[in-house]
């Protein structure tokens, strides 16, 4: 049994851009996530401080969940934009 | 807690199971080819795939385990929600599209895309099987826990039932039926969790949380007249203390009323005896709950606030989201500490009350020690970091999640389905906090089983919501277990039999190989599910994440981003990740206590969660071995 890609699709040349963007956004999120872990381990009492009607622990925790969604949408926006640009370029190249 | 089946619960449960089996039968014709069986033909819509991702991922650990852990330990359970969701960032930004491009049926395909190495095929398949098995155990434990209240049948029969149904689902229609079962269950779980959360907020918080169960237990305190050494004398002389159980860390007394036994905590600060709950495991194998068989219903449900709105007899009425959090933060909560004692030839587990400020419930530290002022050591904090690291890095290394990237048509569809998954899963995880805290303050905690808080909370609001929530939770287990078994059967039939062993099979034979593997893995999972009864399912899944983060993720990351990665590097990294993470887990204190049941035995491992050690070790291994084997690239085809 061959073990190539699961389905055929056209490579549009946007892969490098998407990979670079993905790594940058991953590093950004990881820094924010690490901040959450560090506060918990170095100064856990800070997590009890009130922020916007809740404490920092809940604010930061739910914030991490919402941030993941927001960043996912931003990532998809730029990836889709680049894919369309490359598709247009490829179309013009074919002509 | 005595569990009794309700007719409505049984009917709804049977309806959902019948529907799931119908889906399998309906899609069975699509599973005649390997493409159809292992990846649902590769043309599932990204929106459906995204919700199916949620259905696959929101396992028993997410619903039963996290809600249960929050109800027992407050915010520490929510840490799992945060970690599980954050892990999707790694999947989306780093893994999703490349995995889709490189692989065909399994994540081993992607790792092996550049090398065609027998070693990678074998080790990646072994890793898939081991991680899937670690993940399967808690699903089975969750299933067993659920059927007790739902159908009134014993734990082991629930494990056997879910195993049998899942084998039927997977063996008939593979990934296609699995996808639609996961889609259905993911959607239903989120909708009914919203309904349950609205009911929690609508009810508000009371110091006396009566519910559908009837009146909440009224806790008794006995005034102490005097303490002389270890001897306690009570004001009320009608109570006769028959025994004292005392060490440096706890002090209990036993009171006999005729043949009825009760155990009380000696609270020196308040100069009273406080009621406890206790489980006695007798030497003949019988287990007593508060001194009586479980059927006698002496082991009541607990969970309440002792002070709400500044009053010890308060009731907030309906609350908004922020008011609910505020009411807990500004009140006092009764949590339950647990101590296991060797009592002659019996084993005694005593749960005693611990009144703490609500603000303490809403920050980390009750389950995972992080504050040095409260006795946290360096290794306690290391353990916490290790857990959070495993949750963050584990998702993108889970084989049953990775194979879902092959059910869609393109890398862009893989990306979009991941975003749908993040939205659905993130929303659900925010709800877990309210469901967990709701169980904590509404008298719906069964101290003998931390996995039951969410279904019991539902039951407090009425039998219909309990029946639906439990049936969905059962479908949750079915959906996740199906995915795990498809991943395992792909590892055996595709990676090992077809590619590693080079057995020539027709399409039909490959599908049959997958089905036979599914049956074998299902049976093994049932056996392990019975052995691991009683462990918190989220804790168990935390270990599956640690093994996945250690064995799979370093290899995936390095093959994508480091051109010098060699086949030997990948093989060594998977092997070191597997061995190191499993060694630490199997020798950890949690396993000593919860699995081996070794009382007062200290484990040789300083941490319970291995990722902080095993993930860097796996990365270092792949770098060193790849650098050492650079010149052997041409020969690696023969490994």
XYZ file of C-alpha atoms in Angstrom, chain B residues 56-403:
348
model
C -13.721 13.039 19.734
C -11.836 15.309 22.126
C -14.528 16.069 24.708
C -14.179 12.661 26.247
C -15.231 11.278 29.595
C -12.230 13.158 30.974
C -13.577 16.506 29.852
C -17.155 16.094 30.985
C -17.052 13.658 33.898
C -13.434 14.138 34.996
C -13.058 17.915 34.876
C -16.493 18.662 36.353
C -15.766 16.104 39.078
C -12.353 17.533 39.838
C -13.686 21.103 39.999
C -16.435 19.962 42.377
C -13.807 18.340 44.652
C -10.894 20.792 44.307
C -12.232 23.984 42.716
C -10.013 25.842 40.255
C -7.432 23.039 40.010
C -9.898 21.039 37.915
C -10.338 24.030 35.596
C -6.592 23.925 34.925
C -7.320 20.843 32.818
C -9.850 22.806 30.757
C -7.281 25.542 30.139
C -4.497 23.091 29.288
C -6.623 20.848 27.068
C -7.859 23.824 25.038
C -4.477 25.526 24.783
C -3.082 22.332 23.295
C -5.158 22.995 20.181
C -2.959 26.002 19.464
C -0.067 23.614 18.853
C -2.309 21.470 16.659
C -3.523 24.444 14.611
C -0.379 26.555 14.226
C 2.210 23.820 13.936
C 0.788 20.429 13.089
C -2.559 20.543 11.216
C -1.623 21.374 7.638
C 1.749 19.567 7.449
C 0.204 16.428 8.935
C -2.531 16.561 6.318
C 0.024 16.953 3.526
C 2.382 14.208 4.648
C 0.135 11.426 5.870
C -2.411 9.020 4.418
C -4.120 6.988 7.165
C -2.036 7.354 10.331
C 0.403 9.817 11.894
C 3.132 7.218 11.322
C 2.727 7.947 7.582
C 3.615 11.592 8.190
C 6.653 10.784 10.352
C 7.841 8.271 7.805
C 7.082 10.338 4.671
C 10.748 11.186 4.035
C 12.334 7.908 5.069
C 10.239 4.806 4.364
C 11.831 3.324 7.479
C 10.652 0.042 8.981
C 11.803 1.257 12.403
C 9.632 4.387 12.273
C 6.643 2.364 11.072
C 6.977 -0.040 14.004
C 7.730 2.481 16.769
C 5.126 5.016 15.646
C 2.536 2.216 15.595
C 3.581 1.029 19.066
C 3.367 4.581 20.343
C -0.124 4.915 18.840
C -1.225 1.734 20.581
C 0.234 2.702 23.967
C -1.091 6.286 23.952
C -4.506 5.066 22.772
C -4.574 2.464 25.524
C -3.726 5.093 28.174
C -6.586 7.154 26.773
C -8.977 4.218 26.526
C -8.673 3.266 30.201
C -10.289 6.462 31.542
C -13.065 6.255 28.961
C -13.911 2.786 30.211
C -13.724 3.949 33.832
C -16.121 6.774 32.896
C -18.527 4.341 31.224
C -18.524 2.025 34.217
C -19.144 4.932 36.590
C -22.073 6.165 34.501
C -24.110 3.009 34.204
C -24.451 2.613 37.965
C -26.813 5.583 38.407
C -28.168 5.451 34.876
C -29.207 1.830 34.617
C -28.725 0.629 38.193
C -26.256 -2.038 37.112
C -22.748 -2.646 38.459
C -19.588 -0.865 37.293
C -18.062 -3.814 35.484
C -21.167 -4.384 33.374
C -20.980 -0.768 32.164
C -17.406 -1.327 31.052
C -18.405 -4.495 29.193
C -21.417 -2.760 27.644
C -19.504 0.216 26.263
C -16.755 -2.090 25.014
C -19.239 -4.266 23.146
C -21.167 -1.367 21.591
C -17.987 0.374 20.466
C -16.635 -2.788 18.911
C -19.907 -3.053 16.976
C -19.647 0.592 15.817
C -16.042 0.400 14.708
C -16.155 -3.098 13.300
C -19.180 -2.303 11.123
C -18.334 1.069 9.646
C -14.953 2.367 10.835
C -14.206 6.072 10.555
C -17.406 7.085 8.746
C -19.775 5.997 11.503
C -17.263 7.148 14.112
C -17.279 10.628 12.551
C -21.062 10.990 12.632
C -21.338 9.522 16.142
C -18.751 12.065 17.295
C -20.494 14.905 15.445
C -23.841 14.069 17.014
C -22.513 13.627 20.506
C -20.261 16.716 20.354
C -23.212 18.892 19.378
C -25.583 17.410 21.969
C -23.020 17.667 24.770
C -22.501 21.368 24.196
C -26.225 22.177 23.870
C -27.202 20.325 27.062
C -24.237 21.688 28.999
C -25.556 25.165 28.221
C -29.004 24.126 29.491
C -27.493 22.691 32.687
C -25.430 25.836 33.259
C -28.515 28.051 32.872
C -30.328 25.863 35.446
C -27.411 26.220 37.883
C -27.387 30.012 37.582
C -31.174 30.163 37.798
C -31.201 28.194 41.044
C -28.450 30.278 42.654
C -26.630 29.228 45.826
C -28.050 28.245 49.179
C -26.390 27.130 52.415
C -29.027 24.425 52.500
C -29.186 23.124 48.922
C -32.334 21.023 48.853
C -33.017 19.540 45.454
C -34.734 16.794 43.528
C -32.980 14.443 45.981
C -35.049 15.877 48.812
C -33.754 17.694 51.863
C -30.012 18.189 52.112
C -28.235 16.297 54.887
C -28.115 18.238 58.147
C -24.596 17.976 59.536
C -24.374 17.365 63.281
C -21.688 18.735 65.607
C -21.138 17.363 69.137
C -19.744 19.706 71.778
C -16.591 18.517 73.532
C -16.672 18.792 77.342
C -12.979 18.090 77.870
C -9.858 16.687 76.232
C -7.366 14.841 78.400
C -4.475 13.497 76.335
C -6.097 11.290 73.709
C -9.317 10.993 75.686
C -12.285 13.091 74.589
C -15.356 13.582 76.762
C -18.597 14.928 75.312
C -21.230 17.242 76.753
C -23.926 14.842 75.585
C -23.163 11.676 77.551
C -25.613 9.597 75.509
C -22.849 9.303 72.877
C -20.174 6.789 73.869
C -16.771 6.970 72.211
C -15.576 3.429 71.560
C -12.292 4.006 69.750
C -9.715 6.695 68.914
C -7.799 6.901 65.626
C -5.053 9.500 65.953
C -1.773 10.439 64.267
C 0.140 13.720 63.852
C -2.062 14.730 60.915
C -5.561 13.570 61.898
C -7.683 12.687 64.911
C -10.925 10.713 64.683
C -13.132 8.944 67.191
C -15.549 6.086 66.593
C -18.979 6.192 68.218
C -21.193 3.116 68.385
C -24.959 3.487 68.645
C -26.015 -0.126 69.169
C -24.499 -1.879 66.157
C -24.398 1.332 64.089
C -20.931 2.763 63.689
C -20.114 6.437 63.041
C -16.757 8.214 62.809
C -16.203 11.817 63.893
C -13.366 14.262 63.425
C -12.038 15.813 66.639
C -11.846 19.529 65.816
C -9.760 20.970 68.646
C -9.943 24.558 67.354
C -13.744 24.664 67.468
C -13.935 22.231 70.404
C -16.464 19.986 68.648
C -16.747 16.597 66.966
C -17.665 16.904 63.295
C -19.492 14.313 61.252
C -17.458 12.404 58.644
C -18.262 9.996 55.842
C -16.260 6.796 55.662
C -15.760 3.700 53.533
C -14.602 0.444 55.114
C -13.034 -2.230 52.936
C -13.276 -5.413 55.006
C -10.768 -8.228 54.703
C -13.425 -10.518 53.180
C -13.817 -8.146 50.212
C -17.066 -6.534 51.363
C -17.203 -2.732 51.284
C -19.310 -0.719 53.703
C -20.379 2.886 53.166
C -20.834 4.759 56.451
C -20.867 1.384 58.154
C -23.584 -0.167 55.967
C -23.880 -1.825 52.547
C -24.258 0.674 49.679
C -27.885 -0.435 49.139
C -28.798 0.998 52.557
C -28.125 4.509 51.188
C -26.257 5.686 54.303
C -23.492 7.297 52.217
C -25.243 10.572 51.433
C -24.352 13.195 48.837
C -22.446 16.269 50.006
C -21.351 19.681 48.756
C -22.475 23.000 50.181
C -21.448 26.476 51.241
C -21.504 27.192 54.952
C -21.766 30.939 54.412
C -23.446 32.802 51.542
C -23.991 36.563 51.336
C -22.499 36.886 54.837
C -25.108 34.551 56.326
C -24.875 30.951 57.539
C -28.489 30.555 56.419
C -28.376 32.319 53.076
C -29.978 31.852 49.676
C -28.980 34.074 46.781
C -31.820 33.250 44.407
C -31.148 33.474 40.685
C -27.647 34.684 39.756
C -25.818 36.027 36.715
C -22.502 34.610 35.553
C -20.360 37.110 37.480
C -22.634 37.125 40.535
C -22.328 33.336 40.773
C -18.522 33.569 40.885
C -18.714 36.498 43.320
C -21.088 34.644 45.674
C -18.647 31.750 45.926
C -15.604 34.016 46.242
C -17.101 35.983 49.115
C -18.607 33.035 50.983
C -17.286 29.935 52.731
C -17.270 26.460 51.177
C -17.193 23.038 52.812
C -14.703 20.824 50.997
C -13.850 17.266 51.983
C -10.379 16.009 52.870
C -9.630 12.325 52.455
C -7.400 10.095 54.542
C -6.789 6.353 54.067
C -6.056 4.414 57.253
C -5.072 0.800 57.862
C -7.515 -0.236 60.575
C -6.633 -3.749 61.727
C -7.395 -6.047 58.779
C -9.649 -3.437 57.152
C -8.865 -0.342 55.132
C -10.701 2.745 56.285
C -11.145 5.801 54.058
C -12.400 8.804 56.024
C -13.720 12.016 54.429
C -13.794 14.951 56.837
C -15.015 18.512 56.468
C -12.735 21.414 55.680
C -14.319 24.851 55.715
C -12.377 27.283 53.561
C -12.851 30.768 52.146
C -14.536 30.724 48.761
C -11.661 32.791 47.371
C -9.368 29.793 47.983
C -11.615 27.606 45.821
C -11.162 29.919 42.859
C -7.368 29.871 42.722
C -5.010 26.906 42.161
C -3.648 25.000 45.134
C -6.224 22.600 46.567
C -5.225 19.602 44.435
C -1.870 20.742 43.046
C 0.237 22.459 45.687
C 1.851 25.644 44.366
C 2.049 28.000 47.359
C 5.113 27.566 49.563
C 3.250 29.265 52.421
C 0.864 26.295 52.318
C 3.593 23.688 52.295
C 4.299 23.394 48.566
C 7.786 22.071 47.904
C 9.979 22.597 44.848
C 8.906 19.213 43.436
C 5.227 20.060 44.000
C 5.667 23.112 41.788
C 7.668 21.086 39.285
C 4.783 18.602 39.170
C 2.361 21.425 38.412
C 4.537 22.797 35.590
C 4.903 19.263 34.266
C 1.141 18.747 34.128
C 0.525 22.049 32.344
C 3.296 21.258 29.857
C 1.805 17.830 29.110
C -1.664 19.252 28.554
C -0.282 21.936 26.236
C 1.913 19.643 24.172
C -0.113 16.432 24.357
C -3.081 17.296 22.126
C -1.007 17.552 18.951
C 0.545 14.169 19.675
C -2.672 12.213 20.188
C -3.014 9.665 17.361
C -6.815 9.568 17.430
C -6.910 13.353 16.982
C -4.251 13.372 14.258
C -6.087 10.817 12.106
